[in-house]
Coordinates of C-alpha atoms in Angstrom, one line a residue:
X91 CA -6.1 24.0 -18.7
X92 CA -3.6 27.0 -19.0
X93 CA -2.3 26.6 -15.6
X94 CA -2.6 23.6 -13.2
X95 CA -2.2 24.2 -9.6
X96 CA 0.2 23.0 -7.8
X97 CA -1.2 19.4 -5.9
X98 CA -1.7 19.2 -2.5
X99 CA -2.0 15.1 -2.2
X100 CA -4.1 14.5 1.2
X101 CA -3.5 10.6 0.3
X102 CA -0.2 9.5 -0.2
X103 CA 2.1 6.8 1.6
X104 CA 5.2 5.7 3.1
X105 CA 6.6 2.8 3.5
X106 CA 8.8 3.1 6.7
X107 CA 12.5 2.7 7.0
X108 CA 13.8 -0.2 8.5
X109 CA 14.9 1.9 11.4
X110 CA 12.3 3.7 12.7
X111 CA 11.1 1.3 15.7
X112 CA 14.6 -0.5 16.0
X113 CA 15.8 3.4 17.5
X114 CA 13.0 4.3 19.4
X115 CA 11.8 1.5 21.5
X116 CA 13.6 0.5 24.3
X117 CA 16.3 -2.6 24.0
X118 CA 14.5 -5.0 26.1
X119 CA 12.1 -5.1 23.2
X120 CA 14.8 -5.9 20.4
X121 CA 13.6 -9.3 19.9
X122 CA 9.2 -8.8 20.1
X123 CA 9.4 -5.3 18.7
X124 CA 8.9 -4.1 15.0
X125 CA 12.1 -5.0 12.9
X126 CA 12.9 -6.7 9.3
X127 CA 14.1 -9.8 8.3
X128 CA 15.3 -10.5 5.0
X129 CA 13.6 -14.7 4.1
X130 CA 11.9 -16.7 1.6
X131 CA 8.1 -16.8 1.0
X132 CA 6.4 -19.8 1.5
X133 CA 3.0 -19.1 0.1
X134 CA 0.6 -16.1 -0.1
X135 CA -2.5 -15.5 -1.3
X136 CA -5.0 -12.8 -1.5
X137 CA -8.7 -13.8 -1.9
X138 CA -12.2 -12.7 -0.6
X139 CA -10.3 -9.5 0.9
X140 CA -8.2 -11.3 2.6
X141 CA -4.4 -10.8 2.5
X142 CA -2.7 -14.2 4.0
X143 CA 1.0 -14.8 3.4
X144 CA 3.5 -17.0 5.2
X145 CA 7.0 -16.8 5.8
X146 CA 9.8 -19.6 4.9
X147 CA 12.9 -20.7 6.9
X148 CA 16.5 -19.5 6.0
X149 CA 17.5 -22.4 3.2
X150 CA 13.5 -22.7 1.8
X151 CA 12.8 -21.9 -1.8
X152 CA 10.9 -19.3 -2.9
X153 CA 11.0 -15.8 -3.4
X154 CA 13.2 -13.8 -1.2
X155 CA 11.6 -10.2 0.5
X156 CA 12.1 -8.1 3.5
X157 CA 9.5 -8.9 6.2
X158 CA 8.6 -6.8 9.0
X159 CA 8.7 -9.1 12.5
X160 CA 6.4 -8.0 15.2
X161 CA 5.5 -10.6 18.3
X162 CA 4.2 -13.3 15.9
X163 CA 3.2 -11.0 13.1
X164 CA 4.7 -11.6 9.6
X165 CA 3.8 -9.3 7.5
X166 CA 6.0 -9.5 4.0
X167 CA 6.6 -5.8 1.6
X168 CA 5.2 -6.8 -1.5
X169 CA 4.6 -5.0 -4.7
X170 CA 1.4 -3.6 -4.3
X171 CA 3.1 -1.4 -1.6
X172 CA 5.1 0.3 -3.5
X173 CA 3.8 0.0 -7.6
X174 CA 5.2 3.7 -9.2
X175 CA 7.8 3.1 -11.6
X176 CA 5.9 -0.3 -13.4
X177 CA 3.7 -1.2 -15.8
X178 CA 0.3 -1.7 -14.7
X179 CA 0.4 -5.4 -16.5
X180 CA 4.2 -6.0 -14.2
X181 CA 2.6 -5.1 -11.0
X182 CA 1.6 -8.7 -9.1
X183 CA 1.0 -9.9 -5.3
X184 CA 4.5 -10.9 -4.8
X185 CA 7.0 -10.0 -2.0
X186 CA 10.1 -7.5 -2.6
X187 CA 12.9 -6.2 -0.6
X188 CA 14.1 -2.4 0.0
X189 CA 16.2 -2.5 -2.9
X190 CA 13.4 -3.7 -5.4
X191 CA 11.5 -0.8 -4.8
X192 CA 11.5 3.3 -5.6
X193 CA 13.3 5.0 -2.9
X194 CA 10.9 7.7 -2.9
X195 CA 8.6 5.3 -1.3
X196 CA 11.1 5.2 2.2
X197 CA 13.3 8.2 1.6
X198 CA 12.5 12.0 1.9
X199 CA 14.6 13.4 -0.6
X200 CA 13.8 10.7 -3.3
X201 CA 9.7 11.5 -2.3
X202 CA 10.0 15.2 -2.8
X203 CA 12.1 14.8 -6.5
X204 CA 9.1 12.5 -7.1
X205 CA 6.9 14.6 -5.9
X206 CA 8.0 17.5 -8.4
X207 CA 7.8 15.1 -11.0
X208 CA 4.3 14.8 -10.3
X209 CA 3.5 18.2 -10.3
X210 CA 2.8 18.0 -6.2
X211 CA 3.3 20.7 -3.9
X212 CA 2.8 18.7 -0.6
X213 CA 1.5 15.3 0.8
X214 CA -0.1 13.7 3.4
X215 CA 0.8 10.4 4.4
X216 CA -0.6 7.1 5.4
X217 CA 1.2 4.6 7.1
X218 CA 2.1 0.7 5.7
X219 CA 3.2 -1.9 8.2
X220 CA 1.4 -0.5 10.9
X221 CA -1.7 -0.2 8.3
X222 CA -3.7 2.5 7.7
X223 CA -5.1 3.3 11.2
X224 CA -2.6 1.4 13.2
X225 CA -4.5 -1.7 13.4
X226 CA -1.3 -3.4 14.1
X227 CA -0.3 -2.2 17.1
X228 CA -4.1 -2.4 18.2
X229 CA -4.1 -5.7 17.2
X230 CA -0.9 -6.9 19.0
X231 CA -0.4 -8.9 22.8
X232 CA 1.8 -6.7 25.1
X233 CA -0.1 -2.8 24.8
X234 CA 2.7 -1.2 26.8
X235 CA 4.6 -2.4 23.7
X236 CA 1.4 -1.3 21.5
X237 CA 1.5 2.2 22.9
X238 CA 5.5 2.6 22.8
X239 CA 4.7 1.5 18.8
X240 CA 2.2 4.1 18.2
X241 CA 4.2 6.5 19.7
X242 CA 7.6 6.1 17.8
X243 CA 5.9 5.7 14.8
X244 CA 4.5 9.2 15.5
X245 CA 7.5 10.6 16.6
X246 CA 9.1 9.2 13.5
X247 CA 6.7 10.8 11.3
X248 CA 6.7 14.1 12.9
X249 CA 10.8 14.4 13.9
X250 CA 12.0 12.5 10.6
X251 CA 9.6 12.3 7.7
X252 CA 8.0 15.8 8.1
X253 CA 11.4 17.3 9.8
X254 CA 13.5 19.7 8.3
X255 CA 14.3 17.7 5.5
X256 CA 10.7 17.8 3.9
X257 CA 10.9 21.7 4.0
X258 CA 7.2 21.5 4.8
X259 CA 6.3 19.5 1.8
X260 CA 5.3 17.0 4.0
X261 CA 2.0 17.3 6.5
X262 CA 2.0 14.6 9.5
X263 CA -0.9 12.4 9.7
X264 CA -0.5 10.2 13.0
X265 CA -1.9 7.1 15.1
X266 CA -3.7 6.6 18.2
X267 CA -3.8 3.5 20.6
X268 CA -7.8 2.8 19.6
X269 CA -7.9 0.0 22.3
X270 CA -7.8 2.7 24.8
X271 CA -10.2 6.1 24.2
X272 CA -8.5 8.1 27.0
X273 CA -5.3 7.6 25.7
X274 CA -6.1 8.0 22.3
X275 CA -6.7 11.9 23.5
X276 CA -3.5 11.7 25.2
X277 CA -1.7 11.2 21.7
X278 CA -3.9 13.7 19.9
X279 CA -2.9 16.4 22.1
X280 CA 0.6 15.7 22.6
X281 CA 1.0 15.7 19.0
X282 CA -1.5 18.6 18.4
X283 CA 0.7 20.8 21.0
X284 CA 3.9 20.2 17.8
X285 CA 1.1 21.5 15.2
X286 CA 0.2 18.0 13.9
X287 CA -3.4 18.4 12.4
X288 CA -4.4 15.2 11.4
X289 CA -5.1 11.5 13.2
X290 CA -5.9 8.4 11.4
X291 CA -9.3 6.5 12.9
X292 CA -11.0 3.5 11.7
X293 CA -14.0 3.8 8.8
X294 CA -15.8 0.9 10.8
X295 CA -14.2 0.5 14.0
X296 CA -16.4 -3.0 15.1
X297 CA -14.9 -4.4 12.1
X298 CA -11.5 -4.4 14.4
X299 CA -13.4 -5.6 17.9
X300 CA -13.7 -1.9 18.8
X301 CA -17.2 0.3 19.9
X302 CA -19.3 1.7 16.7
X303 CA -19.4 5.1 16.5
X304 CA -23.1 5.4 17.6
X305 CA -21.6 4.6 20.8
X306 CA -19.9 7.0 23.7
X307 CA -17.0 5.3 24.3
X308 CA -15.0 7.3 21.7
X309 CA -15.9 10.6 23.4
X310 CA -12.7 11.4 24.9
X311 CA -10.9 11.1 21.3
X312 CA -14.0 13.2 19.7
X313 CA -13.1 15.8 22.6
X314 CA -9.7 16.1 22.1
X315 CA -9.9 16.1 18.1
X316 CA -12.6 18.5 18.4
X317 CA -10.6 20.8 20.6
X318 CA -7.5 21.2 18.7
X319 CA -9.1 21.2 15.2
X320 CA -8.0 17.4 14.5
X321 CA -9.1 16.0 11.3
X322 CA -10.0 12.4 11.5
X323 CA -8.7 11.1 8.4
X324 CA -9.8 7.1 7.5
X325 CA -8.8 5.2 4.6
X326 CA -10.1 2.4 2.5
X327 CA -9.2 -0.7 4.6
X328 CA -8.8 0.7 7.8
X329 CA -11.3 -1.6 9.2
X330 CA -8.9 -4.5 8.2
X331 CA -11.7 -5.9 6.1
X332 CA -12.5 -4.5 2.2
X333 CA -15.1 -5.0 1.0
X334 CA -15.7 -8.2 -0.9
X335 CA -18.7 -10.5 -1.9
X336 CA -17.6 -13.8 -1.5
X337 CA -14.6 -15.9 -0.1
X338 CA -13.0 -16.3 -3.3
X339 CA -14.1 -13.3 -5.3
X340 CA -10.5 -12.4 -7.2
X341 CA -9.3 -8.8 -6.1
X342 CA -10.6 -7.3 -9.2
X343 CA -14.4 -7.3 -7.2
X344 CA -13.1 -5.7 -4.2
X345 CA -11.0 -3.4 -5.8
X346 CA -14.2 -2.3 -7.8
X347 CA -16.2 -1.4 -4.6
X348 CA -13.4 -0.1 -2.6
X349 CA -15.6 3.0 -1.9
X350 CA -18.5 0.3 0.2
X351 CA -16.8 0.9 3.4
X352 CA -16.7 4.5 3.2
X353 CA -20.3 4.6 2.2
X354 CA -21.4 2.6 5.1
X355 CA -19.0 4.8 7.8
X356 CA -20.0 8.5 6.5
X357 CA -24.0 7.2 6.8
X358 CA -22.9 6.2 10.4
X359 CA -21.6 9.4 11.3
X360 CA -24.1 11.0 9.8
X361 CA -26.4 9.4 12.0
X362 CA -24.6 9.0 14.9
X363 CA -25.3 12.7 16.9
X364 CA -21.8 13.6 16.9
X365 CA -21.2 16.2 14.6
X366 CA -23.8 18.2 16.7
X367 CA -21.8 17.0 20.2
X368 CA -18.8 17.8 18.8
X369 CA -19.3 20.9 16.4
X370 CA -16.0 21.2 15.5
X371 CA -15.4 17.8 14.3
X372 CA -14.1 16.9 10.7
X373 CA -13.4 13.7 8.9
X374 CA -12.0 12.7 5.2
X375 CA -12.4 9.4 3.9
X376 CA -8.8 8.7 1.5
X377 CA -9.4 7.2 -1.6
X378 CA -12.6 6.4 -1.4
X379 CA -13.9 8.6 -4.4
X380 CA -17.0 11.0 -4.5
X381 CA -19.1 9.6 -7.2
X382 CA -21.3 7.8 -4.6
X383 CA -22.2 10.9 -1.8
X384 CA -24.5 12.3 -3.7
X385 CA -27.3 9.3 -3.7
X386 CA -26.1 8.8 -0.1
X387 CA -27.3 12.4 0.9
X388 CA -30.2 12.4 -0.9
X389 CA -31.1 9.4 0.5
X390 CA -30.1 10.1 4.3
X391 CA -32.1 13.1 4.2
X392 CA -35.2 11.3 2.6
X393 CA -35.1 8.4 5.8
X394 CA -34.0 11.6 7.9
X395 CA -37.0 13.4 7.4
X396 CA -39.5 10.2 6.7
X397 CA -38.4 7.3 9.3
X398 CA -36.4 9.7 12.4
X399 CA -39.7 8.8 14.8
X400 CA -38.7 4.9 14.9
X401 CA -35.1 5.2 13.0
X402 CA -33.5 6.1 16.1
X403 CA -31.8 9.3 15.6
X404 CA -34.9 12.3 16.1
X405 CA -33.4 13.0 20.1
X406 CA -29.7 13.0 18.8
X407 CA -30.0 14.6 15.0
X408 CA -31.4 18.0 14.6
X409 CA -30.4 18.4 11.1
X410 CA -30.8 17.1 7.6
X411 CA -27.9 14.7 6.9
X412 CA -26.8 16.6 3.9
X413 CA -26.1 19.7 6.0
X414 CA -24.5 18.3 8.4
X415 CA -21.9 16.9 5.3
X416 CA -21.3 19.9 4.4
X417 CA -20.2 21.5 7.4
X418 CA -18.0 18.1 8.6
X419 CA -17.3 15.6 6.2
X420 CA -14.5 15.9 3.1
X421 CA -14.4 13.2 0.3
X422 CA -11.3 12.2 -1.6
X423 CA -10.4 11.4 -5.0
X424 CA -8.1 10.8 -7.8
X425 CA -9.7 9.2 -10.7
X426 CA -13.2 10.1 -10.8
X427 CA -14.9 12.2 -13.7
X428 CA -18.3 11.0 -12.8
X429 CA -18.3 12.9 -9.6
X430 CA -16.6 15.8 -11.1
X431 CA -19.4 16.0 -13.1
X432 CA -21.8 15.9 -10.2
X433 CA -20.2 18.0 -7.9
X434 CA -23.0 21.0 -6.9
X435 CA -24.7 17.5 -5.6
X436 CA -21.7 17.3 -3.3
X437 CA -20.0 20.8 -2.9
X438 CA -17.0 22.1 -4.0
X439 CA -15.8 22.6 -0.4
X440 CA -16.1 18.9 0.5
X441 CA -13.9 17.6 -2.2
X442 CA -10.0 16.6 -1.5
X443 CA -7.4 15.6 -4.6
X444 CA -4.6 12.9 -3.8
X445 CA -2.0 10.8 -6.1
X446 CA -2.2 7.7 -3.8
X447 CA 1.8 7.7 -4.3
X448 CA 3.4 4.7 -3.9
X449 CA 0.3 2.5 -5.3
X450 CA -0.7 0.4 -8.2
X451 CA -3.7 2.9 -8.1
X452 CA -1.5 5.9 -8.3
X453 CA -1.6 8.7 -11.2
X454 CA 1.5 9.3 -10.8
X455 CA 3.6 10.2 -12.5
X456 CA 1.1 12.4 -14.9
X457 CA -1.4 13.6 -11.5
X458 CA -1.4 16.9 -13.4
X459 CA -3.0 15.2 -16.7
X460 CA -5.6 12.9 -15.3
X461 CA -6.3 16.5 -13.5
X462 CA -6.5 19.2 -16.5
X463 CA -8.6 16.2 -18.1
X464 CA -11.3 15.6 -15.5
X465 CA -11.3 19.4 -14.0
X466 CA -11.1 20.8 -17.5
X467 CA -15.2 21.8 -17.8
X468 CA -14.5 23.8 -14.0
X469 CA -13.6 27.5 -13.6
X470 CA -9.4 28.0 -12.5
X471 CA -11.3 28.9 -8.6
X472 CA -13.5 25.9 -8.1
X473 CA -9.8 23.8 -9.3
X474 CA -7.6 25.6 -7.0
X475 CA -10.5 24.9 -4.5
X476 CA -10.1 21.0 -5.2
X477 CA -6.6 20.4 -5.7
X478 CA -5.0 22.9 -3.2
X479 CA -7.2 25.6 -0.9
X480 CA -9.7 23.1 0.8
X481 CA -6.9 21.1 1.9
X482 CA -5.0 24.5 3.1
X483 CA -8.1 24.7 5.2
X484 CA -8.8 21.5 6.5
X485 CA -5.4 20.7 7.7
X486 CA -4.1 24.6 9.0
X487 CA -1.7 24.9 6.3
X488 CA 0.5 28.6 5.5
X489 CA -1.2 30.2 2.4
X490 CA 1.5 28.8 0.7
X491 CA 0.5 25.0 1.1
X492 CA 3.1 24.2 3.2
X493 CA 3.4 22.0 7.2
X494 CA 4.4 25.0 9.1
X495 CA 5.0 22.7 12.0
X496 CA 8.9 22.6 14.3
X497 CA 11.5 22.4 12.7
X498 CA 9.9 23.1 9.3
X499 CA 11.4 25.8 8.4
X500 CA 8.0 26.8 6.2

């Protein structure tokens, strides 16, 4: 391909400094609030989708790593958090510290020189220690202390990572406290009024003790993200469960059908009535690849028209599943020639590129390659459609692929 565009990434990562709930929350919570501390692994294993690892003493052998402390949560950095940089066959399950790892994974000006490496214009970025929809903080005793989290985290992301220093090159995704609807629209408009356009969400919220979809407790979030043009952007994993088949099925199987999840939540929504309640709704799945929507829509729309009578959904959706995908939902990708070669089944306006930057699954540092070689049989306009101009669109960008929010300078 003669000219590549420039990448918009709408899945990337950070892995948060050390600092950035240690300045934000008050002192009183110094010793139950998020912090590191530098000790030994005990033991850690992750099996049947499960990630379990355990903390030493000071003075126990084992490996030493930086682990982030939150009421009784340890929760250890290890390598797959941050993979760039090694050999595929060096990456293992093991824990590291800050200096073991690429320092564009925590540090803005080392992310943007990686990011040029990688032929990336701009990125969007989930979150690690609080995981991918802040299931941490949902997950955690004290909620006044859960809702001061969310919110410095947010701050941090908006003030910090996608301040001044990012030039714009990097767009804010941010958190809501999910244990509380209402407030949850608090945070999206609070951070919507600073021109943040995107809120992580859960792909299958019951999975984390929380109301399905099909439900109306979430209304007051669906309001507020349909109001100020919030994308609700999930991720692989942000039901704190991946998909596995059995207890001690090795990664490698879960790894494999990563994409289950998403395929289960994008039938759900599809289902549930609320892309017609809330018409300007719109939701991405990250990393969860496009290969699979098309047998998804196909079949949605078959049950749709068939089974609606007794399947639930004839007094709440009005329109074949498939058109209500187009109009709402955005999958994600950056490995996947099979769907490339499908994609009038999907549509080129419902298709997202990413580098999943830091990960072991990442293309970086040749995004560019793995593109020209998958995108090479498409015209230059349905590529500059995928890799930068949907994503423009989706997330309110300048022309110019850039977060034009304060401070920006874009």
């Amino acid at each position: 391909m003669e000219t590549f565009p420039k990448i918009i990434s709408v899945d990337d990562h950070t892995v948060e400094p050390p600092h950035v709930w240690r300045d934000r929350l008050p002192s009183r919570y110094a010793d139950s609030g998020p912090r590191i501390v530098r000790a030994p692994l005990k033991e850690m294993t992750f099996m049947g989708g499960k990630f379990a690892p355990v903390m030493g003493a000071k003075g126990d052998d084992g490996p030493v790593g930086d682990w982030w402390v939150y009421e009784d949560l340890h929760r250890p950095l290890t390598r797959l958090d941050t993979s760039v940089g090694y050999d595929r066959d060096e990456i293992k399950l093991e824990v590291i510290t800050y200096e073991q790892m690429r320092p564009g994974s925590f540090s803005v000006p080392e992310r943007l020189a990686d990011m040029d490496i990688n032929h990336v214009q701009s990125a969007l970025c989930f979150p690690t220690f609080p995981r991918f929809c802040g299931q941490t903080f949902t997950e955690a005793k004290d909620r006044e202390l859960g809702l001061l989290g969310v919110r410095a985290y947010n701050d941090w992301m908006v003030d910090e990572w996608c301040g001044p220093q990012a030039h714009g090159r990097l767009i804010p995704l941010t958190l809501v406290p999910l244990w509380d609807a209402r407030l949850a629209a608090d945070e999206v408009r609070r951070n919507a009024a600073r021109g943040v356009r995107a809120v992580a969400f859960s792909e299958i919220p019951p999975h984390l003790g929380l109301p399905s979809i099909h439900a109306d407790d979430w209304d007051p979030f669906l309001q507020a993200c349909d109001e100020t043009g919030t994308v609700i952007a999930m991720h692989i994993g942000s039901s704190s469960r991946m998909p596995s088949t059995s207890a001690d099925a090795p990664p490698a199987v879960g790894s494999t059908i990563t994409f289950a999840n998403c395929c289960f939540s994008m039938v759900d929504w599809l289902m549930s009535g609320k892309f017609e309640r809330f018409p300007n709704l719109r939701i991405m799945y990250a990393e969860g690849q496009i290969g699979w929507i098309p047998y998804i829509l196909e079949r949605a729309d078959v049950v749709w028209e068939e089974n609606r009578g007794w399947g639930g959904v004839a007094d709440k959706v009005h329109r074949p599943p498939s058109e209500l995908f187009t109009g709402h939902v955005y999958g994600c990708f950056f490995d996947d020639a099979f769907g490339l070669k499908n994609l009038d089944a999907i549509g080129v306006g419902n298709v997202l590129y990413e580098t999943d930057y830091p990960h072991s699954d990442s293309t970086w540092p040749k995004s560019r390659e793995v593109g020209e070689e998958q995108m090479g049989h498409l015209d230059a306009d349905v590529v500059d459609r995928i890799v930068r101009r949907n994503a423009i669109d989706l997330l309110g960008l300048t022309p110019d692929g850039l977060w034009a929010g304060p401070g920006t300078g874009a």
